[in-house]
Amino acid sequence: MNSIQLEKLTHDVCGLAKATGVFIKKQLEGDRQLDIQEKGSHDFVTRVDKLAEQMLVAGLKKLLPDSGFLAEEDTANTSQKQYMWIVDPLDGTTNYIHAVPLFSISIALICSNELIIGVIYEINLEECFYTWKGSPAYMNGKQISTSSLSNLDHSLFATGFPYYDYSRMEPYMKVFDHLMQHSSGLRRLGSAAVDLAYVACGRFEGFYEYGLHPWDVAAGALLVQQAGGKVSDFKGGNDYLYGGEIVATNDPVHQHLMKIINTFF
């Protein structure tokens, strides 16, 4: 697939994400009958998650026939194919259930296990972050880049609180404690996809979390990289897509944050 085809496909995916976002937001109006279910401990899904995923899968199949899917709500997961969509129809479901206005749609495309498209649509502010292989990263048509801050004390970081895997709480809290004392602050927005998009556009200097899934990080990892940042697992390797942990930063603070994480993990 050449760069022109990738660019068109990316814009088509953005349009699909925006249309699905309209549906998701509209469901919060009226009586808000969300049909909430608990998939696991503190892990919720609503009727809207499933319907939104079905909308996205149907649209993506039209855009790229014979592609496969790895989707959070398991409505269309398939065996491995050359082109695979990685889809989170509603990242930030707990926020959504409580009408906290920060949740997003995350869509990535991989070709032979290489990320080639990343789209994140934050529904409430109507901000669409997108990129494709060989392209800069964009937000609503404007090119974005990671921040240039190198001073850890002036940097703002994001993380996600563990909600089901508490086996690494001790090192996690030590990193948290260190950054509270040696940074401009820590934020927990409730959507890993948005956290990564905000690193890509320079709002955060870095983001780290464990206990994640491919649909949480795939699109955002590509966005950060194409915007000039760095992405790794906690050991500094490349197993961030399926390894359940990620560190994403601007270029200058990456080694600083990695040093802190490696001190405790």
XYZ file of C-alpha atoms in Angstrom:
265
model
C 0.000 0.000 0.000
C 1.618 3.276 -1.103
C 1.650 6.546 0.836
C -1.178 8.100 -1.202
C -3.466 5.153 -0.479
C -2.486 5.250 3.215
C -3.269 8.960 3.436
C -6.721 8.526 1.879
C -7.452 5.497 4.044
C -6.413 7.413 7.170
C -8.765 10.289 6.367
C -11.568 7.815 5.694
C -10.915 6.216 9.098
C -11.062 9.666 10.710
C -14.469 10.226 9.138
C -15.699 6.876 10.421
C -14.401 7.616 13.923
C -16.129 10.998 13.972
C -19.453 9.528 12.828
C -19.228 6.833 15.487
C -18.322 9.494 18.047
C -21.553 11.328 17.297
C -23.469 8.125 18.023
C -21.568 7.503 21.283
C -22.113 11.025 22.580
C -25.791 11.019 21.658
C -26.351 7.937 23.829
C -25.508 10.003 26.908
C -28.577 12.144 26.271
C -32.059 11.250 27.457
C -32.519 8.403 29.916
C -28.935 7.064 29.540
C -29.920 3.373 29.558
C -26.395 2.062 29.001
C -26.916 -1.598 29.975
C -23.708 -1.769 32.005
C -21.993 -5.133 32.450
C -18.865 -6.066 34.395
C -16.400 -8.048 32.252
C -13.993 -8.486 35.148
C -12.991 -6.792 38.360
C -13.592 -3.045 37.832
C -13.709 -3.657 34.056
C -16.986 -2.458 32.586
C -18.647 -2.582 29.175
C -21.859 -0.956 28.011
C -24.299 -1.584 25.204
C -22.787 1.487 23.550
C -19.262 -0.038 23.503
C -20.582 -3.047 21.607
C -22.760 -1.105 19.170
C -19.959 1.370 18.464
C -17.549 -1.479 17.785
C -20.010 -3.060 15.373
C -20.314 0.272 13.543
C -16.550 0.640 13.317
C -15.953 -2.928 12.177
C -18.603 -2.655 9.464
C -17.115 0.615 8.215
C -13.521 -0.637 8.298
C -14.479 -3.783 6.381
C -15.838 -1.586 3.613
C -12.665 0.502 3.562
C -10.322 -2.478 3.481
C -11.987 -5.760 2.518
C -10.382 -8.995 3.716
C -8.670 -7.254 6.632
C -8.658 -8.835 10.081
C -9.631 -7.449 13.468
C -8.388 -7.355 17.027
C -11.145 -5.494 18.853
C -11.705 -4.962 22.567
C -15.294 -6.176 22.727
C -14.585 -9.251 20.598
C -17.401 -8.575 18.119
C -15.310 -9.445 15.061
C -11.937 -10.855 16.089
C -10.324 -12.945 13.370
C -7.268 -15.038 12.742
C -4.106 -13.199 11.758
C -4.168 -11.590 8.327
C -1.690 -9.329 6.547
C -3.746 -6.243 7.421
C -5.209 -6.159 10.931
C -7.305 -3.408 12.500
C -6.814 -2.905 16.251
C -9.922 -1.207 17.615
C -11.064 0.247 20.913
C -14.576 1.602 20.319
C -14.758 3.464 23.627
C -11.563 4.016 25.590
C -12.588 5.501 28.909
C -15.761 3.500 29.516
C -15.781 4.260 33.248
C -15.630 7.994 32.463
C -18.460 7.481 29.979
C -20.649 5.620 32.479
C -20.290 8.504 34.926
C -20.675 11.182 32.208
C -17.136 12.441 32.807
C -16.354 14.155 29.494
C -13.160 12.433 28.438
C -13.362 9.273 26.337
C -12.193 8.330 22.898
C -12.141 5.987 19.933
C -8.823 4.368 19.033
C -8.151 2.689 15.677
C -4.842 1.369 14.366
C -3.889 -0.636 11.299
C -0.961 -3.020 11.206
C 0.543 -4.639 8.126
C 2.549 -7.785 8.861
C 2.804 -6.622 12.508
C 4.017 -3.112 11.584
C 1.877 -0.163 12.657
C 0.964 1.869 9.580
C -2.105 3.937 10.610
C -3.112 5.457 13.930
C -6.304 7.419 14.633
C -7.590 8.639 18.010
C -10.778 10.667 18.233
C -11.504 12.416 21.539
C -15.249 12.715 21.312
C -16.026 15.602 23.661
C -13.567 18.182 22.329
C -13.954 16.759 18.803
C -10.187 16.418 18.437
C -9.046 13.900 15.847
C -5.398 12.839 16.086
C -4.078 10.845 13.143
C -1.004 9.689 11.279
C 0.157 7.073 8.826
C 3.495 5.454 8.007
C 5.955 8.018 6.659
C 3.767 10.989 7.602
C 3.879 13.610 10.335
C 1.178 13.424 12.994
C -1.843 15.725 12.857
C -4.707 16.968 14.991
C -7.716 18.365 13.124
C -5.583 19.138 10.073
C -2.692 20.803 11.883
C 0.681 19.115 12.248
C 1.578 18.278 15.840
C 4.796 17.374 17.599
C 5.947 16.295 21.011
C 7.179 18.970 23.402
C 10.798 20.078 23.607
C 11.022 20.254 27.419
C 14.030 18.463 28.843
C 13.749 19.514 32.490
C 12.045 16.776 34.480
C 10.956 19.218 37.194
C 9.015 21.242 34.612
C 7.493 18.215 32.857
C 3.899 17.049 33.150
C 3.266 13.301 33.118
C 0.243 11.039 32.768
C -0.370 7.545 34.059
C -3.180 5.100 34.599
C -4.019 3.554 37.942
C -4.024 -0.254 38.026
C -7.600 -1.483 38.305
C -7.268 -5.276 38.207
C -3.583 -6.290 38.282
C -2.175 -5.198 41.617
C 0.914 -7.436 41.509
C 3.233 -4.513 40.697
C 1.701 -1.904 42.938
C 4.790 -1.441 45.100
C 7.153 -0.373 42.291
C 4.333 1.535 40.599
C 3.716 3.615 43.711
C 7.432 4.288 44.131
C 7.604 5.718 40.612
C 4.441 7.697 41.343
C 5.933 9.057 44.566
C 9.196 10.028 42.868
C 7.455 11.870 40.032
C 5.162 13.695 42.449
C 8.278 15.192 44.006
C 10.359 15.681 40.846
C 7.963 16.848 38.131
C 5.375 19.516 37.408
C 2.628 17.006 38.160
C 0.860 13.757 37.324
C -2.502 13.324 35.633
C -4.852 10.328 35.390
C -7.386 11.040 32.649
C -8.905 7.580 32.355
C -8.165 6.983 28.664
C -4.732 5.668 27.708
C -5.420 6.549 24.074
C -5.966 10.213 24.982
C -2.880 10.187 27.235
C -0.789 9.053 24.272
C -2.396 11.566 21.923
C -1.589 14.301 24.423
C 2.056 13.215 24.510
C 2.078 13.358 20.713
C 0.783 16.936 20.639
C 3.017 18.171 23.466
C 0.470 18.546 26.264
C 2.222 15.862 28.314
C 5.957 15.172 28.334
C 5.396 11.505 29.072
C 3.015 8.662 29.874
C 3.588 5.281 31.509
C 1.277 2.463 32.537
C 1.123 -1.304 32.923
C -1.797 -3.707 32.543
C -2.686 -2.445 29.067
C -3.910 -4.172 25.907
C -2.990 -3.642 22.241
C -6.201 -1.685 21.549
C -5.276 0.759 24.343
C -1.906 1.729 22.878
C -1.562 0.810 19.190
C -2.805 4.039 17.600
C -1.236 6.261 20.257
C 2.172 4.599 20.033
C 2.365 5.355 16.317
C 1.186 8.928 16.889
C 3.906 9.578 19.472
C 6.610 8.138 17.234
C 5.488 10.048 14.137
C 5.301 13.236 16.226
C 8.965 12.908 17.206
C 8.669 11.057 20.498
C 9.882 7.721 21.826
C 7.967 4.612 22.832
C 9.207 1.540 24.674
C 8.302 -1.054 27.250
C 9.535 -0.690 30.832
C 12.846 -2.364 29.916
C 13.509 -0.035 27.016
C 12.569 -2.647 24.424
C 9.879 -2.723 21.762
C 7.353 -5.050 23.421
C 4.859 -2.287 24.157
C 2.063 -3.418 21.822
C 1.462 -6.875 23.295
C 3.639 -6.734 26.422
C 1.117 -4.935 28.631
C 3.315 -1.961 29.542
C 4.351 1.244 27.827
C 6.496 4.334 28.276
C 5.861 7.132 25.768
C 7.629 10.477 25.969
C 9.066 13.361 24.079
C 12.671 12.699 23.060
C 14.512 14.754 25.744
C 12.935 13.213 28.857
C 12.773 9.589 27.740
C 16.009 8.475 29.356
C 15.168 10.377 32.555
C 11.807 8.628 32.897
C 13.270 5.263 31.924
C 15.935 5.627 34.604
C 13.257 6.246 37.258
C 11.138 3.300 36.098
C 14.153 0.982 35.947
C 15.141 2.013 39.469
C 11.920 0.633 40.925
C 10.586 -1.971 38.481
